[in-house]
Coordinates of N, CA and C and ligand atoms in Angstrom, one line a residue:
X1 N -0.6 20.5 -0.6 CA -1.4 19.6 0.3 C -1.3 19.5 1.5
X2 N -2.5 19.9 2.7 CA -2.4 19.9 3.8 C -1.4 18.5 4.1
X3 N -0.9 18.4 5.4 CA -0.6 17.3 6.3 C -0.7 17.2 7.5
X4 N -1.6 16.2 7.9 CA -2.2 16.0 9.3 C -1.4 14.8 9.8
X5 N -1.1 14.9 11.2 CA -0.7 13.8 12.0 C -1.2 13.6 12.8
X6 N -1.3 12.3 13.5 CA -2.2 12.1 14.8 C -0.9 11.8 15.9
X7 N -1.1 12.2 17.0 CA -0.5 12.1 18.2 C -1.4 12.0 19.3
X8 N -0.7 11.5 20.6 CA -1.2 11.6 21.8 C -1.8 12.8 21.9
X9 N -3.2 12.8 22.4 CA -3.9 13.9 23.5 C -2.9 14.1 24.5
X10 N -2.7 13.1 25.3 CA -1.9 13.5 26.5 C -0.7 12.4 26.4
X11 N 0.4 12.8 26.3 CA 1.6 11.8 26.4 C 1.9 11.3 27.7
X12 N 2.5 10.1 27.8 CA 2.8 10.0 29.3 C 4.1 9.7 29.5
X13 N 5.2 10.6 28.7 CA 6.2 10.6 28.7 C 7.0 12.1 29.3
X14 N 6.1 12.5 30.0 CA 6.9 14.2 30.5 C 7.5 14.9 29.7
X15 N 6.9 14.7 28.4 CA 7.3 15.8 27.4 C 8.6 15.4 27.0
X16 N 9.0 14.0 26.9 CA 10.5 13.9 26.8 C 10.4 13.3 25.0
X17 N 9.3 13.5 24.3 CA 9.5 13.3 22.8 C 9.5 11.7 22.6
X18 N 9.6 11.0 23.7 CA 9.6 9.2 23.4 C 8.6 9.0 22.2
X19 N 7.4 9.3 22.1 CA 6.4 8.8 21.5 C 6.8 9.1 20.0
X20 N 6.0 7.8 19.0 CA 6.9 7.9 17.8 C 6.4 9.0 16.7
X21 N 5.4 9.9 17.2 CA 5.0 11.3 16.3 C 6.4 11.9 16.1
X22 N 7.3 11.6 17.4 CA 8.4 12.7 17.1 C 9.2 12.6 16.1
X23 N 9.3 11.2 15.6 CA 10.0 10.6 14.3 C 9.5 11.6 13.2
X24 N 8.3 11.6 13.0 CA 7.4 12.3 12.1 C 7.5 13.4 11.9
X25 N 7.3 14.1 13.2 CA 7.9 15.6 13.1 C 8.6 16.2 12.9
X26 N 10.2 15.3 13.1 CA 11.0 15.6 12.9 C 11.8 15.7 11.5
X27 N 11.1 14.5 10.8 CA 11.3 14.2 9.2 C 10.5 15.4 8.7
X28 N 9.5 16.0 9.2 CA 8.3 17.1 8.4 C 9.6 18.3 8.6
X29 N 10.1 18.7 9.8 CA 11.1 19.7 10.0 C 12.1 19.9 9.2
X30 N 12.8 18.6 9.2 CA 13.8 18.3 8.2 C 13.8 19.0 6.8
X31 N 12.6 18.7 6.3 CA 12.2 18.9 4.9 C 11.5 20.3 4.9
X32 N 11.1 20.8 5.8 CA 10.5 22.2 5.6 C 9.0 22.1 5.3
X33 N 8.3 21.3 5.7 CA 6.8 20.9 5.6 C 5.8 21.4 6.8
X34 N 5.0 22.2 6.7 CA 4.2 22.5 7.8 C 3.2 21.4 8.0
X35 N 2.8 21.1 9.1 CA 2.0 20.1 9.5 C 0.7 20.5 10.6
X36 N -0.6 19.8 10.2 CA -1.2 20.0 11.2 C -1.3 18.6 12.5
X37 N -1.9 19.1 13.5 CA -1.6 17.9 14.5 C -3.4 17.5 15.0
X38 N -3.5 16.3 14.6 CA -4.6 15.7 15.2 C -4.7 15.1 16.6
X39 N -5.2 15.5 17.8 CA -4.9 14.9 18.8 C -5.8 13.7 19.1
X40 N -5.3 12.7 19.5 CA -6.4 11.2 20.2 C -6.1 11.1 21.2
X41 N -7.5 10.9 21.8 CA -7.4 10.7 23.4 C -7.4 9.0 23.4
X42 N -6.8 9.0 24.6 CA -6.8 7.4 24.8 C -7.8 6.6 24.5
X43 N -9.1 6.8 25.2 CA -10.3 6.3 24.7 C -10.5 6.3 23.4
X44 N -9.9 6.9 22.6 CA -10.5 7.0 20.8 C -9.6 6.0 20.3
X45 N -8.7 5.8 20.7 CA -7.5 4.8 20.2 C -7.8 3.9 19.5
X46 N -9.1 2.9 19.9 CA -9.5 1.8 19.4 C -10.8 2.0 18.9
X47 N -11.2 3.2 18.6 CA -12.6 3.3 18.1 C -12.3 3.7 16.3
X48 N -13.8 3.5 16.0 CA -13.8 3.1 14.3 C -13.0 4.2 13.7
X49 N -13.1 5.6 14.0 CA -12.5 6.8 13.3 C -11.1 6.8 13.3
X50 N -10.3 6.1 14.2 CA -9.0 6.1 14.4 C -8.3 4.9 13.8
X51 N -9.5 3.8 14.0 CA -9.2 2.5 13.4 C -8.7 2.7 11.8
X52 N -9.9 3.5 11.3 CA -10.1 3.5 9.8 C -8.4 3.9 9.4
X53 N -7.9 5.0 10.4 CA -6.4 5.6 9.7 C -5.0 4.6 10.2
X54 N -5.6 3.8 11.3 CA -4.6 2.8 11.2 C -5.3 1.4 12.1
X55 N -5.4 0.4 11.4 CA -5.6 -0.7 12.1 C -5.6 -1.5 13.3
X56 N -4.3 -0.9 13.8 CA -3.8 -1.5 15.1 C -4.3 -0.2 16.3
X57 N -4.7 0.7 15.6 CA -5.5 1.7 16.8 C -4.3 2.4 17.3
X58 N -3.4 2.7 16.8 CA -2.0 3.4 17.2 C -1.6 4.8 16.7
X59 N -0.8 5.5 17.3 CA -0.2 7.0 16.5 C 1.1 6.5 16.4
X60 N 1.9 7.0 15.4 CA 1.3 8.3 14.7 C 0.7 7.7 13.6
X61 N 0.0 8.9 12.7 CA -0.7 8.2 11.4 C -0.3 9.6 10.5
X62 N -0.5 9.6 9.1 CA -0.2 10.8 8.4 C -1.4 10.9 7.3
X63 N -1.9 11.8 7.4 CA -2.9 12.1 6.2 C -2.2 13.2 5.4
X64 N -2.5 13.1 3.8 CA -2.0 14.1 2.9 C -3.0 13.8 1.8
X65 N -4.3 14.9 1.5 CA -5.0 14.6 0.5 C -5.9 13.1 0.6
X66 N -5.8 12.5 -0.3 CA -6.6 11.0 -0.2 C -5.4 10.0 0.4
X67 N -4.2 10.3 0.8 CA -3.3 9.2 1.3 C -3.0 9.3 2.9
X68 N -3.6 8.1 3.0 CA -3.5 7.9 4.7 C -2.6 6.9 5.1
X69 N -1.3 7.2 5.9 CA -0.5 5.9 6.3 C -0.4 6.0 7.5
X70 N -0.1 4.7 8.2 CA 0.4 4.3 9.5 C 1.9 3.8 9.6
X71 N 2.3 3.4 10.5 CA 3.8 2.8 10.8 C 4.9 4.1 10.7
X72 N 5.4 4.5 11.9 CA 6.4 5.6 11.9 C 7.4 5.4 10.6
X73 N 7.7 4.4 10.9 CA 9.2 4.3 9.5 C 8.6 4.4 8.2
X74 N 7.3 3.8 7.9 CA 6.7 4.1 6.5 C 6.6 5.4 6.2
X75 N 6.1 6.1 7.4 CA 5.8 7.7 7.2 C 7.2 8.3 6.9
X76 N 8.2 8.2 7.7 CA 9.1 8.9 7.8 C 9.9 8.8 6.0
X77 N 9.9 7.2 5.6 CA 10.4 6.9 4.5 C 9.3 7.6 3.6
X78 N 8.3 7.7 3.5 CA 7.4 8.3 2.5 C 7.5 9.8 2.6
X79 N 8.1 10.7 3.6 CA 8.1 12.2 3.5 C 9.8 12.2 3.2
X80 N 10.4 11.3 3.4 CA 12.0 11.6 2.5 C 11.9 11.5 1.2
X81 N 10.8 10.3 0.7 CA 10.8 10.2 -0.9 C 9.8 11.2 -1.5
X82 N 9.1 11.5 -0.6 CA 8.0 12.8 -1.4 C 8.9 14.1 -1.4
X83 N 9.6 14.6 -0.4 CA 10.3 16.0 -0.3 C 12.0 15.8 -0.1
X84 N 12.5 16.6 -0.9 CA 14.1 16.7 -1.2 C 14.7 17.0 0.5
X85 N 15.6 16.2 0.8 CA 16.6 16.4 2.0 C 16.8 15.5 2.7
X86 N 16.2 14.1 2.7 CA 16.6 13.4 3.6 C 17.0 12.0 2.9
X87 N 16.7 12.0 1.8 CA 17.4 10.8 0.9 C 18.2 11.4 -0.3
X88 N 19.4 10.6 -0.4 CA 20.4 10.8 -1.4 C 19.7 10.4 -3.1
X89 N 20.2 11.3 -3.9 CA 19.8 10.9 -4.9 C 20.3 9.5 -5.7
X90 N 21.4 9.4 -5.3 CA 22.2 8.1 -5.9 C 21.3 6.8 -5.2
X91 N 21.1 6.1 -6.3 CA 20.3 4.8 -5.9 C 21.1 3.9 -4.9
X92 N 22.3 3.7 -4.7 CA 22.8 3.0 -3.7 C 22.9 3.5 -2.6
X93 N 22.9 5.0 -2.4 CA 23.0 5.5 -1.0 C 21.7 5.4 -0.6
X94 N 20.6 5.7 -1.5 CA 19.5 5.6 -1.2 C 18.7 4.0 -0.4
X95 N 19.6 3.0 -1.0 CA 19.0 1.5 -0.5 C 19.9 1.4 0.6
X96 N 20.9 2.1 0.6 CA 21.5 1.8 1.9 C 20.9 2.9 3.2
X97 N 20.2 3.9 2.8 CA 19.8 4.5 3.7 C 18.3 4.0 4.5
X98 N 17.6 3.2 3.2 CA 16.3 2.1 3.6 C 17.0 1.1 4.4
X99 N 18.2 0.6 4.3 CA 18.6 -0.7 4.9 C 18.9 -0.1 6.5
X100 N 19.4 0.7 6.5 CA 19.3 1.3 8.0 C 18.1 1.9 8.6
X101 N 17.3 2.1 7.9 CA 15.9 2.6 8.7 C 15.4 1.2 9.3
X102 N 15.5 -0.1 8.0 CA 14.9 -1.3 8.6 C 15.8 -1.8 9.7
X103 N 17.4 -1.4 9.7 CA 18.1 -2.2 10.9 C 17.8 -1.7 12.0
X104 N 17.1 -0.1 12.2 CA 16.8 0.6 13.6 C 15.5 -0.2 13.9
X105 N 15.0 -0.3 12.9 CA 13.4 -0.6 13.2 C 13.1 -2.1 13.8
X106 N 14.2 -3.3 12.9 CA 13.7 -4.5 13.5 C 14.9 -4.8 14.4
X107 N 16.1 -4.5 14.2 CA 17.5 -5.2 14.6 C 17.6 -4.2 16.0
X108 N 17.6 -3.4 16.0 CA 18.2 -2.2 17.2 C 17.0 -2.0 18.1
X109 N 15.9 -1.6 17.7 CA 14.7 -1.3 18.4 C 14.1 -2.5 19.3
X110 N 14.2 -3.9 18.6 CA 13.5 -4.8 18.9 C 13.9 -5.4 20.6
X111 N 15.6 -5.5 20.9 CA 15.7 -5.5 22.5 C 15.6 -4.7 23.0
X112 N 15.4 -2.9 22.5 CA 14.8 -2.3 23.6 C 13.8 -2.0 24.0
X113 N 13.0 -2.7 23.0 CA 11.2 -2.8 23.5 C 11.1 -3.4 24.3
X114 N 12.1 -4.6 24.4 CA 11.7 -5.8 25.1 C 12.1 -5.3 26.3
X115 N 13.3 -4.4 26.4 CA 13.4 -4.2 28.0 C 12.5 -3.2 28.7
X116 N 11.8 -2.4 27.8 CA 10.8 -1.8 28.5 C 9.6 -2.8 28.7
X117 N 9.2 -3.4 28.0 CA 8.2 -4.5 28.3 C 8.6 -5.4 29.6
X118 N 9.5 -5.9 29.8 CA 10.4 -6.7 31.1 C 10.3 -5.7 32.4
X119 N 10.6 -4.6 32.2 CA 10.6 -3.8 33.0 C 9.4 -3.8 33.5
X120 N 8.1 -3.5 33.0 CA 6.7 -3.4 33.4 C 6.4 -4.9 33.9
X121 N 6.7 -5.8 32.7 CA 5.7 -7.2 33.0 C 6.5 -7.7 34.1
X122 N 7.8 -7.8 34.5 CA 8.4 -8.4 35.7 C 9.0 -7.7 36.8
X123 N 7.9 -6.4 37.1 CA 8.3 -5.8 38.2 C 7.8 -6.2 39.6
X124 N 8.7 -6.4 40.6 CA 8.5 -7.2 41.8 C 8.4 -8.8 41.7
X125 N 9.2 -9.4 40.7 CA 9.3 -10.7 40.5 C 10.8 -10.7 40.8
X126 N 10.9 -12.0 41.8 CA 12.2 -12.5 42.1 C 13.4 -12.4 40.8
X127 N 13.0 -12.9 39.8 CA 13.8 -12.9 38.7 C 14.0 -11.8 37.9
X128 N 13.6 -10.9 38.1 CA 13.3 -9.2 37.4 C 14.9 -8.8 37.3
X129 N 15.6 -9.0 38.2 CA 17.2 -8.1 38.1 C 18.1 -9.1 36.9
X130 N 17.7 -10.7 37.1 CA 18.4 -11.4 36.2 C 18.0 -11.3 34.8
X131 N 16.7 -11.1 34.5 CA 16.2 -11.1 33.3 C 16.8 -9.6 32.5
X132 N 16.4 -8.6 33.2 CA 16.9 -7.3 32.9 C 18.3 -7.6 32.1
X133 N 19.4 -8.1 33.1 CA 20.6 -8.4 32.9 C 20.4 -8.8 31.6
X134 N 19.9 -9.6 31.5 CA 20.0 -10.8 29.8 C 19.7 -10.0 28.8
X135 N 18.8 -9.1 28.6 CA 18.5 -7.8 28.0 C 19.2 -6.8 27.7
X136 N 19.8 -6.6 28.9 CA 20.8 -5.5 28.5 C 22.1 -5.9 27.7
X137 N 22.5 -6.9 28.2 CA 23.6 -7.6 27.7 C 23.4 -8.0 26.1
X138 N 22.0 -8.1 25.6 CA 21.9 -8.3 24.3 C 21.9 -6.9 23.6
X139 N 21.5 -5.8 24.3 CA 21.3 -4.3 23.8 C 22.8 -3.8 23.8
X140 N 23.5 -4.1 25.1 CA 25.2 -4.0 24.7 C 25.5 -4.2 23.7
X141 N 25.4 -5.7 23.1 CA 26.0 -6.3 21.9 C 25.5 -5.5 20.7
X142 N 24.0 -5.0 20.5 CA 23.7 -4.0 19.5 C 24.3 -3.0 19.4
X143 N 24.7 -2.4 20.5 CA 25.3 -0.7 20.7 C 26.5 -0.9 20.4
X144 N 27.4 -2.1 20.8 CA 29.0 -2.1 20.3 C 28.9 -2.3 19.0
X145 N 28.2 -3.4 18.3 CA 28.2 -3.4 17.0 C 28.0 -2.3 16.1
X146 N 27.1 -1.4 16.6 CA 26.6 -0.2 15.8 C 27.6 1.0 16.1
X147 N 28.3 0.7 17.2 CA 29.3 1.8 17.4 C 30.2 1.5 16.9
X148 N 30.8 0.1 16.6 CA 31.8 0.0 15.6 C 31.7 0.1 14.5
X149 N 30.6 0.0 13.9 CA 30.5 0.6 12.3 C 30.3 2.0 12.4
X150 N 29.7 2.9 13.2 CA 29.8 4.3 13.1 C 31.0 4.8 13.1
X151 N 31.8 4.4 14.2 CA 33.2 4.9 14.2 C 33.4 6.0 14.9
X152 N 34.3 7.0 13.9 CA 34.2 8.7 14.2 C 33.2 9.3 13.3
X153 N 32.5 8.8 12.3 CA 31.6 9.1 11.4 C 30.7 10.3 12.1
X154 N 30.1 11.1 11.1 CA 29.1 12.1 11.8 C 27.8 11.3 11.6
X155 N 27.1 10.6 10.5 CA 26.3 10.0 10.4 C 26.4 8.8 10.1
X156 N 25.0 7.9 9.7 CA 25.3 6.5 9.8 C 25.9 6.1 8.2
X157 N 25.5 6.8 7.2 CA 26.0 6.6 5.9 C 26.3 7.8 5.2
X158 N 27.3 8.7 5.2 CA 27.7 10.0 4.5 C 26.7 11.2 4.9
X159 N 25.8 11.7 4.2 CA 25.0 12.8 4.7 C 23.9 12.4 5.6
X160 N 23.4 13.4 6.8 CA 22.2 13.0 7.3 C 21.1 12.6 6.1
X161 N 20.5 11.7 7.2 CA 19.4 11.1 6.1 C 18.4 10.7 6.9
X162 N 17.1 10.1 6.2 CA 15.9 9.6 6.8 C 16.6 8.5 8.4
X163 N 17.4 7.8 8.0 CA 18.0 6.7 8.6 C 18.4 7.3 10.0
X164 N 19.1 8.5 9.9 CA 19.7 9.0 11.4 C 18.5 9.2 12.3
X165 N 17.2 9.9 11.5 CA 16.0 9.9 12.2 C 15.7 8.8 12.9
X166 N 15.4 7.9 12.2 CA 14.9 6.8 13.1 C 15.7 6.0 13.8
X167 N 17.1 6.0 13.6 CA 18.2 5.4 14.6 C 17.9 6.2 16.0
X168 N 18.3 7.3 16.0 CA 18.6 8.2 16.8 C 17.3 8.1 18.0
X169 N 15.9 8.1 17.1 CA 14.8 8.3 17.9 C 14.5 6.8 18.5
X170 N 15.1 5.6 17.8 CA 15.0 4.3 18.8 C 16.2 4.3 20.1
X171 N 17.1 5.0 19.6 CA 18.3 4.9 20.6 C 17.5 6.0 21.6
X172 N 17.0 7.0 21.5 CA 16.5 7.8 22.7 C 15.7 6.9 23.8
X173 N 15.2 6.2 23.3 CA 14.2 5.3 24.3 C 15.3 4.9 25.1
X174 N 16.5 4.6 25.3 CA 17.5 3.9 26.4 C 17.9 5.1 27.1
X175 N 17.4 6.5 26.9 CA 17.6 7.3 27.7 C 17.4 7.2 29.3
X176 N 18.2 7.5 30.3 CA 17.8 7.0 31.6 C 18.5 5.4 31.9
X177 N 18.7 5.0 31.1 CA 19.0 3.3 31.5 C 20.4 3.2 31.9
X178 N 21.4 4.7 31.2 CA 22.7 4.4 31.7 C 23.6 3.7 30.5
X179 N 22.9 2.9 29.6 CA 23.5 2.0 28.5 C 24.1 3.2 27.3
X180 N 23.6 3.9 26.9 CA 24.0 4.6 26.2 C 25.5 5.4 26.5
X181 N 25.6 5.9 27.9 CA 26.7 6.6 28.2 C 28.0 5.6 28.2
X182 N 27.8 4.5 28.0 CA 28.7 3.4 28.1 C 29.5 3.4 26.6
X183 N 28.8 4.1 25.8 CA 29.1 4.0 24.3 C 29.4 5.3 23.7
X184 N 30.6 6.2 24.0 CA 30.7 7.6 23.7 C 30.5 7.9 22.3
X185 N 31.0 7.1 21.4 CA 30.2 7.8 19.8 C 29.0 7.6 19.7
X186 N 28.2 6.6 20.2 CA 26.8 6.7 20.2 C 26.1 7.9 20.8
X187 N 26.8 8.2 22.1 CA 25.8 9.3 22.9 C 26.5 10.5 22.0
X188 N 27.5 11.1 21.5 CA 27.8 11.9 20.5 C 26.9 12.2 19.3
X189 N 26.8 11.1 19.1 CA 26.0 10.7 17.7 C 24.7 11.1 18.1
X190 N 24.1 11.1 19.0 CA 22.6 11.3 19.3 C 22.9 12.7 19.9
X191 N 23.5 13.2 20.6 CA 23.7 14.6 20.9 C 23.8 15.9 19.6
X192 N 24.5 14.9 18.6 CA 24.6 15.8 17.5 C 23.3 16.0 16.7
X193 N 22.9 14.9 16.6 CA 21.2 14.9 15.9 C 20.5 15.7 16.9
X194 N 20.1 15.8 17.9 CA 19.4 16.3 18.4 C 19.8 17.8 18.6
X195 N 20.9 18.2 18.3 CA 21.5 19.8 18.1 C 20.9 20.5 16.8
X196 N 20.4 19.7 16.2 CA 19.9 19.9 14.5 C 18.4 20.8 14.9
X197 N 18.3 22.2 14.3 CA 17.5 22.9 14.5 C 16.1 22.4 14.2
X198 N 16.1 21.3 13.1 CA 14.6 20.6 12.8 C 14.2 19.9 14.0
X199 N 15.4 19.1 14.8 CA 15.0 18.4 16.1 C 14.4 19.3 17.2
X200 N 15.1 20.2 17.3 CA 14.7 21.2 18.1 C 13.3 21.9 18.2
X201 N 13.0 22.0 16.9 CA 11.6 22.6 16.7 C 10.6 21.5 16.9
X202 N 10.8 20.3 16.5 CA 10.0 19.3 16.6 C 9.8 18.9 18.1
X203 N 11.0 18.5 19.0 CA 10.9 18.5 20.1 C 10.0 19.7 21.0
X204 N 10.4 20.9 20.4 CA 9.4 22.0 21.2 C 8.0 22.1 21.1
X205 N 7.8 21.7 19.9 CA 6.2 21.3 19.4 C 5.5 20.4 20.2
X206 N 6.3 19.1 20.4 CA 5.6 18.2 21.1 C 5.8 18.5 22.4
X207 N 6.6 19.2 23.4 CA 6.8 20.0 24.8 C 5.4 20.5 24.6
X208 N 5.4 21.4 24.1 CA 4.2 22.6 24.4 C 3.1 22.0 24.1
X209 N 2.9 21.0 23.4 CA 1.5 20.1 23.9 C 1.5 19.3 24.9
X210 N 2.4 18.6 25.3 CA 2.7 18.0 26.5 C 2.1 19.2 28.0
X211 N 2.8 20.2 27.8 CA 2.6 21.4 28.7 C 0.9 21.8 28.9
X212 N 0.6 22.0 27.6 CA -0.7 22.3 27.6 C -1.8 21.3 28.0
X213 N -1.4 20.3 28.2 CA -2.3 18.9 28.2 C -2.3 18.1 29.3
X214 N -1.1 18.5 30.1 CA -0.6 17.8 31.1 C -1.4 17.7 32.6
Ligands
LIG301 N1 5.6 0.0 15.1 C1 4.3 1.3 15.2 C2 5.4 2.5 14.5 O1 6.3 2.7 14.2 O2 4.5 3.8 14.2 C3 4.2 1.4 16.5 C4 3.5 2.8 17.1 C5 3.3 2.6 18.6 O3 3.5 1.9 19.4 N2 2.6 3.8 18.9 C6 2.3 3.9 20.1 C7 0.6 3.7 20.3 O4 0.0 4.4 19.7 C8 2.9 5.4 21.0 S1 4.7 5.2 20.8 N3 0.1 3.3 21.4 C9 -0.9 3.3 21.8 C10 -1.6 1.5 21.8 O5 -0.9 0.8 21.3 O6 -2.9 1.5 22.1 C11 4.9 4.5 22.0 C12 5.0 5.2 23.1 C13 3.8 4.9 24.2 C14 4.0 5.8 25.2 C15 4.9 6.4 25.8 N4 4.7 7.6 26.7 O7 3.8 7.9 26.9 O8 5.8 7.4 27.3 C16 6.0 6.5 24.5 C17 5.9 5.9 23.7

């Protein structure tokens, strides 16, 4: 059954792979599933056709036969359950992988998104520096806790899994902030994940699209 995902027709991230379709592309590459891409123009996000795929009018979405999904975490989890390679067969290991996916999306991503919002919303305000410093302190706390748990391990919980895709892509949003460089084992974890051939293929695909439409 053909798989179609939606992505930005024109992403604003200079081809850095920051939009959340990158997670889905990466998961599909890891499990060796081809996919088609439906481009969504900015002005079409909140129109009926796209709202039918995602009531919040966002990308990415995933269509496979009569199944339509939104939310990148749910899509990556579905891919991991549907195709072999991203979730252990062991019930406890699967449960822990799901736990890490939720941790990435709820516990780690939340302050990272707050940083991004504060950066734009407080631009030019006298208190921006103080506000950003407070958010950065929260992020440093989270990164420190994550780094302590990861230690010298290669991946979050044994073998590479869907959880590593989500966690690495969440952390990638901090690129350029200087915060990741403060935590060497997390920086190495991200570099290790990004060296995977599946990541490279997914990254190249979104970059080629960005180059073609910039
Ligand atoms: N929780 C949802 C999920 O995980 O799928 C969040 C989806 C989401 O935020 N999608 C964004 C979107 O569709 C794109 S990824 N935004 C349009 C809208 O809300 O109207 C976030 C994103 C946006 C832009 C860039 N960029 O250009 O650099 C990077 C990442």
